[in-house]
Structures are given as structure tokens and as C-alpha cells.
Amino acid sequence: MIPHERPPAGGGETGQPAHRPPSRMLPPHVEADPAQLERTWAEKPGVRGWFSVVNHRDIGRRYIVTAFVFFLMAGVLAALMRIQLAVPDNTFLGPDRYNQVFTMHGTVMMFLFAVPVMEAFGVYVVPLMVGARNIAFPRLNAFSYWMFLFGGIFIFTMFLLNSGPDVGWFAYVPLSGPEYSPGKRADVWAQLITFTEVAALAVSVEIIVTVFKMRTPGMSLNRIPLFVWAQV
């Protein structure tokens, strides 16, 4: 071919139409109506759409906002502890309530903020960085958020009912055992951990599958960004 010469109008040097590789071709009905693809991925309007959304960016934003709400609530609990410890022999919080506040503060900071907020950034950013349209198992992703939210609501409800955990956020034995915690407060703590860990396991599966099975063509393992490897 002479330099600067345009190829034939058909798209190839022989005048034949240029075809995309089979792996990149869209179904015929989508080729005929590209808007159908957008309608398929569009969010449903109204309350039903808000509860049924599975887009990773929306779920990631919800994770981030919810985690920071719990962070602020943990800050309030920390302030209550500081008030109690401000002067000797303070009666602002009784011994039982102080133990609950101390346990709730550490539990919320670790299991409802620190871990979930890192998961949230992974849910939001990882699919974008590997070129995936959505995260793997999007409905499982939405389920993990609702489990996380329900766990937080559950433990704060029990705290307001004076049944919050009082064994420290680490729940070490023997303090959390039946000899020193005969009631159900240690069980409340364990139930929260069940909710949050189910959510964390679901997110971990989604991120791993997204990174190893849904990368954009051409992104080999040695081209994956470091943040993605950190999430894996």
C-alpha cells in the first residue's frame, strides 16, 4: 500500500467488510437496537428500583455512606466515655452502661466502619479499574450490603434496649464466657459478627472473581493496578 493512501471503502485492503473478532460481537438483536442494552442496565424508577439496585457504584456509595454514619455514631460513644472519665467518681455512666458503651465503640469502629469502608472502595473502584461493566455476582453484592446494614441496626437496637454487648469488642474468654456473661449480650455481639462477616465474605468472593475472570481484554495479571492486587 502506498503511504497516505486510504484503504478501500469496505474497510479492508481487499474491499471486503471489516469484521470484529467473534468474541467481541454483540447479539444480532442488540446490534439492531443498541438502546436495548442501555434499557437492560438502567435502574428501575421509584422505591422498588432503589431497593433492587445492583450496580456496583450505587452499592459502593451506600457502603461508604453507611460506614461513615456508623463512624459518627461510634464517635458519639467515644464522647460518652470521655465525659465519664473526665473527673474522678463521675456518675454520668454506670458501670454496666459504661461496659456496653466501651464495647459498642470498639465493635462499631472495627466491624461497622474500618473493614466495611475498605470493602466499599473495592466494590466501587475495582470493576472500573479492570474494565468490567459491573462486579461479579451483582445480586450477591446487594445482599452483602443489606446484611451489613441489618447487622448495624440490630446491634444498636439491642444497645438501646439495654441488651448491648459488654464484653469488650474483642470478646475474649473468660470475660465473654458463661461464667462472667450469663445473659445474651455476648450472643448479640456474636450475631453482629455473623452478619458483618457474611457480608465481608460475599464481597471478597465478588472482588476475586471480578479480578480474575472479568478483566478487559489485554489486561494480563502483570498489568493489574496495585490497588486491585491489594483488594485481592
PDB file of C-alpha atoms in Angstrom:
ATOM      1  CA  MET A   1       0.000   0.000   0.000  1.00  0.00           C
ATOM      2  CA  ILE A   2       1.281   3.469  -0.885  1.00  0.00           C
ATOM      3  CA  PRO A   3       1.829   5.635   2.195  1.00  0.00           C
ATOM      4  CA  HIS A   4      -1.007   8.047   2.969  1.00  0.00           C
ATOM      5  CA  GLU A   5      -3.309   6.064   0.683  1.00  0.00           C
ATOM      6  CA  ARG A   6      -6.689   5.390   2.199  1.00  0.00           C
ATOM      7  CA  PRO A   7      -7.846   1.758   2.395  1.00  0.00           C
ATOM      8  CA  PRO A   8     -10.844   0.718   0.265  1.00  0.00           C
ATOM      9  CA  ALA A   9     -14.230   1.872   1.450  1.00  0.00           C
ATOM     10  CA  GLY A  10     -15.201  -1.638   2.517  1.00  0.00           C
ATOM     11  CA  GLY A  11     -12.784  -1.467   5.456  1.00  0.00           C
ATOM     12  CA  GLY A  12     -10.073  -3.965   4.361  1.00  0.00           C
ATOM     13  CA  GLU A  13      -7.373  -3.936   1.744  1.00  0.00           C
ATOM     14  CA  THR A  14      -9.378  -6.273  -0.488  1.00  0.00           C
ATOM     15  CA  GLY A  15     -12.545  -4.238  -0.251  1.00  0.00           C
ATOM     16  CA  GLN A  16     -14.252  -6.793   1.988  1.00  0.00           C
ATOM     17  CA  PRO A  17     -16.157  -5.539   5.048  1.00  0.00           C
ATOM     18  CA  ALA A  18     -14.110  -5.498   8.215  1.00  0.00           C
ATOM     19  CA  HIS A  19     -15.484  -7.809  10.882  1.00  0.00           C
ATOM     20  CA  ARG A  20     -14.855  -7.699  14.604  1.00  0.00           C
ATOM     21  CA  PRO A  21     -13.484 -10.794  16.280  1.00  0.00           C
ATOM     22  CA  PRO A  22     -16.306 -13.200  17.200  1.00  0.00           C
ATOM     23  CA  SER A  23     -15.605 -12.790  20.906  1.00  0.00           C
ATOM     24  CA  ARG A  24     -16.384  -9.049  20.668  1.00  0.00           C
ATOM     25  CA  MET A  25     -19.569  -9.280  18.576  1.00  0.00           C
ATOM     26  CA  LEU A  26     -22.898  -8.378  20.129  1.00  0.00           C
ATOM     27  CA  PRO A  27     -26.046 -10.448  19.678  1.00  0.00           C
ATOM     28  CA  PRO A  28     -27.933  -9.521  16.497  1.00  0.00           C
ATOM     29  CA  HIS A  29     -30.936  -8.063  18.332  1.00  0.00           C
ATOM     30  CA  VAL A  30     -28.609  -5.803  20.342  1.00  0.00           C
ATOM     31  CA  GLU A  31     -26.772  -4.749  17.183  1.00  0.00           C
ATOM     32  CA  ALA A  32     -30.120  -3.740  15.687  1.00  0.00           C
ATOM     33  CA  ASP A  33     -31.221  -1.824  18.797  1.00  0.00           C
ATOM     34  CA  PRO A  34     -28.265  -0.593  20.926  1.00  0.00           C
ATOM     35  CA  ALA A  35     -30.692   1.215  23.217  1.00  0.00           C
ATOM     36  CA  GLN A  36     -31.915  -2.175  24.412  1.00  0.00           C
ATOM     37  CA  LEU A  37     -28.610  -2.689  26.168  1.00  0.00           C
ATOM     38  CA  GLU A  38     -28.996   0.604  27.982  1.00  0.00           C
ATOM     39  CA  ARG A  39     -32.553  -0.281  28.978  1.00  0.00           C
ATOM     40  CA  THR A  40     -31.346  -3.606  30.330  1.00  0.00           C
ATOM     41  CA  TRP A  41     -28.752  -1.962  32.568  1.00  0.00           C
ATOM     42  CA  ALA A  42     -30.904   1.007  33.558  1.00  0.00           C
ATOM     43  CA  GLU A  43     -32.180   1.295  37.127  1.00  0.00           C
ATOM     44  CA  LYS A  44     -35.873   0.893  37.790  1.00  0.00           C
ATOM     45  CA  PRO A  45     -37.586   4.091  38.929  1.00  0.00           C
ATOM     46  CA  GLY A  46     -39.168   4.667  42.326  1.00  0.00           C
ATOM     47  CA  VAL A  47     -38.844   2.886  45.640  1.00  0.00           C
ATOM     48  CA  ARG A  48     -38.732  -0.545  44.014  1.00  0.00           C
ATOM     49  CA  GLY A  49     -35.755   0.495  41.943  1.00  0.00           C
ATOM     50  CA  TRP A  50     -33.965   1.904  44.997  1.00  0.00           C
ATOM     51  CA  PHE A  51     -34.285  -1.391  46.846  1.00  0.00           C
ATOM     52  CA  SER A  52     -33.476  -3.572  43.832  1.00  0.00           C
ATOM     53  CA  VAL A  53     -30.429  -1.709  42.510  1.00  0.00           C
ATOM     54  CA  VAL A  54     -27.419  -3.955  41.853  1.00  0.00           C
ATOM     55  CA  ASN A  55     -24.997  -1.542  40.157  1.00  0.00           C
ATOM     56  CA  HIS A  56     -21.627  -1.719  41.895  1.00  0.00           C
ATOM     57  CA  ARG A  57     -21.211   2.058  42.005  1.00  0.00           C
ATOM     58  CA  ASP A  58     -24.529   2.544  43.792  1.00  0.00           C
ATOM     59  CA  ILE A  59     -23.821  -0.270  46.241  1.00  0.00           C
ATOM     60  CA  GLY A  60     -20.316   1.078  46.839  1.00  0.00           C
ATOM     61  CA  ARG A  61     -21.656   4.554  47.605  1.00  0.00           C
ATOM     62  CA  ARG A  62     -24.203   3.081  50.009  1.00  0.00           C
ATOM     63  CA  TYR A  63     -21.470   1.125  51.757  1.00  0.00           C
ATOM     64  CA  ILE A  64     -19.356   4.270  52.125  1.00  0.00           C
ATOM     65  CA  VAL A  65     -22.184   6.486  53.380  1.00  0.00           C
ATOM     66  CA  THR A  66     -23.483   3.850  55.803  1.00  0.00           C
ATOM     67  CA  ALA A  67     -19.992   3.130  57.138  1.00  0.00           C
ATOM     68  CA  PHE A  68     -19.385   6.819  57.835  1.00  0.00           C
ATOM     69  CA  VAL A  69     -22.758   7.097  59.584  1.00  0.00           C
ATOM     70  CA  PHE A  70     -21.668   4.283  61.889  1.00  0.00           C
ATOM     71  CA  PHE A  71     -18.329   6.089  62.272  1.00  0.00           C
ATOM     72  CA  LEU A  72     -20.127   9.179  63.557  1.00  0.00           C
ATOM     73  CA  MET A  73     -22.193   7.067  65.952  1.00  0.00           C
ATOM     74  CA  ALA A  74     -19.005   5.470  67.244  1.00  0.00           C
ATOM     75  CA  GLY A  75     -17.651   8.980  67.792  1.00  0.00           C
ATOM     76  CA  VAL A  76     -20.670   9.791  69.953  1.00  0.00           C
ATOM     77  CA  LEU A  77     -19.977   6.670  72.023  1.00  0.00           C
ATOM     78  CA  ALA A  78     -16.339   7.752  72.408  1.00  0.00           C
ATOM     79  CA  ALA A  79     -17.501  11.162  73.616  1.00  0.00           C
ATOM     80  CA  LEU A  80     -19.704   9.499  76.248  1.00  0.00           C
ATOM     81  CA  MET A  81     -16.692   7.568  77.528  1.00  0.00           C
ATOM     82  CA  ARG A  82     -14.604  10.750  77.674  1.00  0.00           C
ATOM     83  CA  ILE A  83     -17.306  12.508  79.666  1.00  0.00           C
ATOM     84  CA  GLN A  84     -17.409   9.635  82.150  1.00  0.00           C
ATOM     85  CA  LEU A  85     -13.616   9.673  82.531  1.00  0.00           C
ATOM     86  CA  ALA A  86     -13.314  13.478  82.701  1.00  0.00           C
ATOM     87  CA  VAL A  87     -13.480  13.707  86.509  1.00  0.00           C
ATOM     88  CA  PRO A  88     -12.978  11.195  89.323  1.00  0.00           C
ATOM     89  CA  ASP A  89     -16.006   9.411  90.773  1.00  0.00           C
ATOM     90  CA  ASN A  90     -18.209  10.546  87.913  1.00  0.00           C
ATOM     91  CA  THR A  91     -21.687   9.033  87.792  1.00  0.00           C
ATOM     92  CA  PHE A  92     -22.537  10.078  84.246  1.00  0.00           C
ATOM     93  CA  LEU A  93     -22.463   6.421  83.174  1.00  0.00           C
ATOM     94  CA  GLY A  94     -22.976   3.488  85.493  1.00  0.00           C
ATOM     95  CA  PRO A  95     -20.531   0.545  85.390  1.00  0.00           C
ATOM     96  CA  ASP A  96     -22.865  -1.649  83.333  1.00  0.00           C
ATOM     97  CA  ARG A  97     -23.676   1.072  80.816  1.00  0.00           C
ATOM     98  CA  TYR A  98     -20.021   2.066  80.526  1.00  0.00           C
ATOM     99  CA  ASN A  99     -19.075  -1.501  79.651  1.00  0.00           C
ATOM    100  CA  GLN A 100     -21.707  -1.500  76.927  1.00  0.00           C
ATOM    101  CA  VAL A 101     -20.548   1.869  75.559  1.00  0.00           C
ATOM    102  CA  PHE A 102     -16.900   0.742  75.586  1.00  0.00           C
ATOM    103  CA  THR A 103     -17.730  -2.490  73.773  1.00  0.00           C
ATOM    104  CA  MET A 104     -20.029  -0.826  71.275  1.00  0.00           C
ATOM    105  CA  HIS A 105     -17.452   1.822  70.385  1.00  0.00           C
ATOM    106  CA  GLY A 106     -14.739  -0.698  69.551  1.00  0.00           C
ATOM    107  CA  THR A 107     -17.138  -3.055  67.780  1.00  0.00           C
ATOM    108  CA  VAL A 108     -18.618  -0.334  65.589  1.00  0.00           C
ATOM    109  CA  MET A 109     -15.248   1.147  64.694  1.00  0.00           C
ATOM    110  CA  MET A 110     -13.796  -2.210  63.669  1.00  0.00           C
ATOM    111  CA  PHE A 111     -16.688  -4.207  62.240  1.00  0.00           C
ATOM    112  CA  LEU A 112     -19.051  -1.486  61.018  1.00  0.00           C
ATOM    113  CA  PHE A 113     -16.544   1.098  59.782  1.00  0.00           C
ATOM    114  CA  ALA A 114     -12.901   0.091  59.281  1.00  0.00           C
ATOM    115  CA  VAL A 115     -13.463  -3.183  57.447  1.00  0.00           C
ATOM    116  CA  PRO A 116     -16.646  -2.237  55.514  1.00  0.00           C
ATOM    117  CA  VAL A 117     -15.267   1.075  54.260  1.00  0.00           C
ATOM    118  CA  MET A 118     -12.321  -0.708  52.638  1.00  0.00           C
ATOM    119  CA  GLU A 119     -14.732  -3.208  51.110  1.00  0.00           C
ATOM    120  CA  ALA A 120     -16.773  -0.270  49.843  1.00  0.00           C
ATOM    121  CA  PHE A 121     -13.853   1.255  47.949  1.00  0.00           C
ATOM    122  CA  GLY A 122     -13.131  -2.150  46.457  1.00  0.00           C
ATOM    123  CA  VAL A 123     -16.735  -2.624  45.349  1.00  0.00           C
ATOM    124  CA  TYR A 124     -16.789   0.809  43.733  1.00  0.00           C
ATOM    125  CA  VAL A 125     -13.307   1.032  42.196  1.00  0.00           C
ATOM    126  CA  VAL A 126     -12.134  -2.487  41.309  1.00  0.00           C
ATOM    127  CA  PRO A 127     -14.621  -3.132  38.441  1.00  0.00           C
ATOM    128  CA  LEU A 128     -13.751   0.257  36.955  1.00  0.00           C
ATOM    129  CA  MET A 129     -10.012  -0.404  37.176  1.00  0.00           C
ATOM    130  CA  VAL A 130     -10.202  -3.807  35.476  1.00  0.00           C
ATOM    131  CA  GLY A 131     -12.647  -2.657  32.789  1.00  0.00           C
ATOM    132  CA  ALA A 132     -15.693  -4.639  33.925  1.00  0.00           C
ATOM    133  CA  ARG A 133     -19.180  -3.244  33.414  1.00  0.00           C
ATOM    134  CA  ASN A 134     -20.286  -4.465  36.850  1.00  0.00           C
ATOM    135  CA  ILE A 135     -18.922  -6.512  39.699  1.00  0.00           C
ATOM    136  CA  ALA A 136     -19.273 -10.287  39.625  1.00  0.00           C
ATOM    137  CA  PHE A 137     -22.491 -11.604  41.220  1.00  0.00           C
ATOM    138  CA  PRO A 138     -24.201  -8.183  41.467  1.00  0.00           C
ATOM    139  CA  ARG A 139     -27.200  -9.533  43.391  1.00  0.00           C
ATOM    140  CA  LEU A 140     -24.874 -11.094  45.946  1.00  0.00           C
ATOM    141  CA  ASN A 141     -23.218  -7.693  46.192  1.00  0.00           C
ATOM    142  CA  ALA A 142     -26.550  -6.057  47.003  1.00  0.00           C
ATOM    143  CA  PHE A 143     -27.321  -8.831  49.510  1.00  0.00           C
ATOM    144  CA  SER A 144     -23.998  -8.207  51.280  1.00  0.00           C
ATOM    145  CA  TYR A 145     -24.874  -4.525  51.766  1.00  0.00           C
ATOM    146  CA  TRP A 146     -28.271  -5.306  53.260  1.00  0.00           C
ATOM    147  CA  MET A 147     -26.683  -7.859  55.607  1.00  0.00           C
ATOM    148  CA  PHE A 148     -24.164  -5.228  56.728  1.00  0.00           C
ATOM    149  CA  LEU A 149     -26.883  -2.623  57.263  1.00  0.00           C
ATOM    150  CA  PHE A 150     -29.167  -5.038  59.122  1.00  0.00           C
ATOM    151  CA  GLY A 151     -26.315  -6.090  61.399  1.00  0.00           C
ATOM    152  CA  GLY A 152     -25.623  -2.493  62.367  1.00  0.00           C
ATOM    153  CA  ILE A 153     -29.288  -1.744  63.005  1.00  0.00           C
ATOM    154  CA  PHE A 154     -29.585  -4.942  65.034  1.00  0.00           C
ATOM    155  CA  ILE A 155     -26.724  -4.211  67.434  1.00  0.00           C
ATOM    156  CA  PHE A 156     -27.743  -0.569  68.017  1.00  0.00           C
ATOM    157  CA  THR A 157     -31.328  -1.668  68.653  1.00  0.00           C
ATOM    158  CA  MET A 158     -30.121  -4.130  71.294  1.00  0.00           C
ATOM    159  CA  PHE A 159     -27.921  -1.401  72.787  1.00  0.00           C
ATOM    160  CA  LEU A 160     -30.891   0.952  73.118  1.00  0.00           C
ATOM    161  CA  LEU A 161     -32.829  -1.895  74.782  1.00  0.00           C
ATOM    162  CA  ASN A 162     -30.040  -2.234  77.374  1.00  0.00           C
ATOM    163  CA  SER A 163     -29.007  -5.596  75.906  1.00  0.00           C
ATOM    164  CA  GLY A 164     -25.901  -4.467  74.085  1.00  0.00           C
ATOM    165  CA  PRO A 165     -22.640  -6.411  74.352  1.00  0.00           C
ATOM    166  CA  ASP A 166     -20.490  -5.640  77.396  1.00  0.00           C
ATOM    167  CA  VAL A 167     -17.520  -7.991  76.996  1.00  0.00           C
ATOM    168  CA  GLY A 168     -15.148  -5.751  75.009  1.00  0.00           C
ATOM    169  CA  TRP A 169     -15.005  -5.526  71.221  1.00  0.00           C
ATOM    170  CA  PHE A 170     -12.514  -8.430  71.151  1.00  0.00           C
ATOM    171  CA  ALA A 171     -14.847 -10.701  73.209  1.00  0.00           C
ATOM    172  CA  TYR A 172     -12.025 -12.666  74.776  1.00  0.00           C
ATOM    173  CA  VAL A 173     -12.748 -15.505  77.163  1.00  0.00           C
ATOM    174  CA  PRO A 174     -13.226 -15.915  80.072  1.00  0.00           C
ATOM    175  CA  LEU A 175     -14.894 -12.470  80.222  1.00  0.00           C
ATOM    176  CA  SER A 176     -17.228 -13.387  77.371  1.00  0.00           C
ATOM    177  CA  GLY A 177     -17.873 -16.901  78.691  1.00  0.00           C
ATOM    178  CA  PRO A 178     -20.977 -18.048  80.595  1.00  0.00           C
ATOM    179  CA  GLU A 179     -19.271 -17.623  83.997  1.00  0.00           C
ATOM    180  CA  TYR A 180     -18.869 -13.846  83.606  1.00  0.00           C
ATOM    181  CA  SER A 181     -21.519 -13.113  80.962  1.00  0.00           C
ATOM    182  CA  PRO A 182     -24.512 -15.312  81.795  1.00  0.00           C
ATOM    183  CA  GLY A 183     -27.006 -13.299  79.728  1.00  0.00           C
ATOM    184  CA  LYS A 184     -27.447 -12.912  75.969  1.00  0.00           C
ATOM    185  CA  ARG A 185     -25.195  -9.906  75.470  1.00  0.00           C
ATOM    186  CA  ALA A 186     -22.242 -11.931  74.222  1.00  0.00           C
ATOM    187  CA  ASP A 187     -24.637 -13.664  71.824  1.00  0.00           C
ATOM    188  CA  VAL A 188     -25.713 -10.259  70.495  1.00  0.00           C
ATOM    189  CA  TRP A 189     -22.071  -9.457  69.736  1.00  0.00           C
ATOM    190  CA  ALA A 190     -21.573 -12.817  68.040  1.00  0.00           C
ATOM    191  CA  GLN A 191     -24.700 -12.307  65.939  1.00  0.00           C
ATOM    192  CA  LEU A 192     -23.422  -8.949  64.699  1.00  0.00           C
ATOM    193  CA  ILE A 193     -20.138 -10.581  63.716  1.00  0.00           C
ATOM    194  CA  THR A 194     -22.114 -13.191  61.780  1.00  0.00           C
ATOM    195  CA  PHE A 195     -23.919 -10.501  59.774  1.00  0.00           C
ATOM    196  CA  THR A 196     -20.810  -8.453  59.028  1.00  0.00           C
ATOM    197  CA  GLU A 197     -18.611 -11.440  58.201  1.00  0.00           C
ATOM    198  CA  VAL A 198     -21.187 -12.889  55.811  1.00  0.00           C
ATOM    199  CA  ALA A 199     -21.181  -9.510  54.057  1.00  0.00           C
ATOM    200  CA  ALA A 200     -17.372  -9.416  54.014  1.00  0.00           C
ATOM    201  CA  LEU A 201     -17.083 -12.948  52.626  1.00  0.00           C
ATOM    202  CA  ALA A 202     -19.577 -12.138  49.879  1.00  0.00           C
ATOM    203  CA  VAL A 203     -17.631  -9.027  48.863  1.00  0.00           C
ATOM    204  CA  SER A 204     -14.336 -10.923  48.891  1.00  0.00           C
ATOM    205  CA  VAL A 205     -15.738 -13.572  46.534  1.00  0.00           C
ATOM    206  CA  GLU A 206     -17.094 -10.888  44.210  1.00  0.00           C
ATOM    207  CA  ILE A 207     -13.813  -8.975  44.037  1.00  0.00           C
ATOM    208  CA  ILE A 208     -11.691 -12.082  43.452  1.00  0.00           C
ATOM    209  CA  VAL A 209     -13.952 -13.361  40.671  1.00  0.00           C
ATOM    210  CA  THR A 210     -14.150  -9.906  39.084  1.00  0.00           C
ATOM    211  CA  VAL A 211     -10.377  -9.523  39.013  1.00  0.00           C
ATOM    212  CA  PHE A 212      -9.555 -12.980  37.684  1.00  0.00           C
ATOM    213  CA  LYS A 213     -12.493 -13.600  35.330  1.00  0.00           C
ATOM    214  CA  MET A 214     -13.887 -10.242  34.184  1.00  0.00           C
ATOM    215  CA  ARG A 215     -10.827  -8.193  33.239  1.00  0.00           C
ATOM    216  CA  THR A 216     -10.926  -6.268  29.996  1.00  0.00           C
ATOM    217  CA  PRO A 217      -9.152  -7.944  27.033  1.00  0.00           C
ATOM    218  CA  GLY A 218      -5.453  -7.185  27.097  1.00  0.00           C
ATOM    219  CA  MET A 219      -5.193  -6.684  30.864  1.00  0.00           C
ATOM    220  CA  SER A 220      -2.897  -9.513  31.881  1.00  0.00           C
ATOM    221  CA  LEU A 221      -2.071 -10.247  35.504  1.00  0.00           C
ATOM    222  CA  ASN A 222       1.147  -8.224  35.360  1.00  0.00           C
ATOM    223  CA  ARG A 223      -0.850  -5.156  34.223  1.00  0.00           C
ATOM    224  CA  ILE A 224      -3.334  -5.164  37.085  1.00  0.00           C
ATOM    225  CA  PRO A 225      -3.084  -1.961  39.198  1.00  0.00           C
ATOM    226  CA  LEU A 226      -1.580  -2.280  42.670  1.00  0.00           C
ATOM    227  CA  PHE A 227      -4.815  -1.178  44.342  1.00  0.00           C
ATOM    228  CA  VAL A 228      -6.607  -4.103  42.723  1.00  0.00           C
ATOM    229  CA  TRP A 229      -3.938  -6.506  43.950  1.00  0.00           C
ATOM    230  CA  ALA A 230      -4.291  -5.011  47.435  1.00  0.00           C
ATOM    231  CA  GLN A 231      -8.021  -5.691  47.341  1.00  0.00           C
ATOM    232  CA  VAL A 232      -7.445  -9.273  46.203  1.00  0.00           C
TER     233      VAL A 232
END
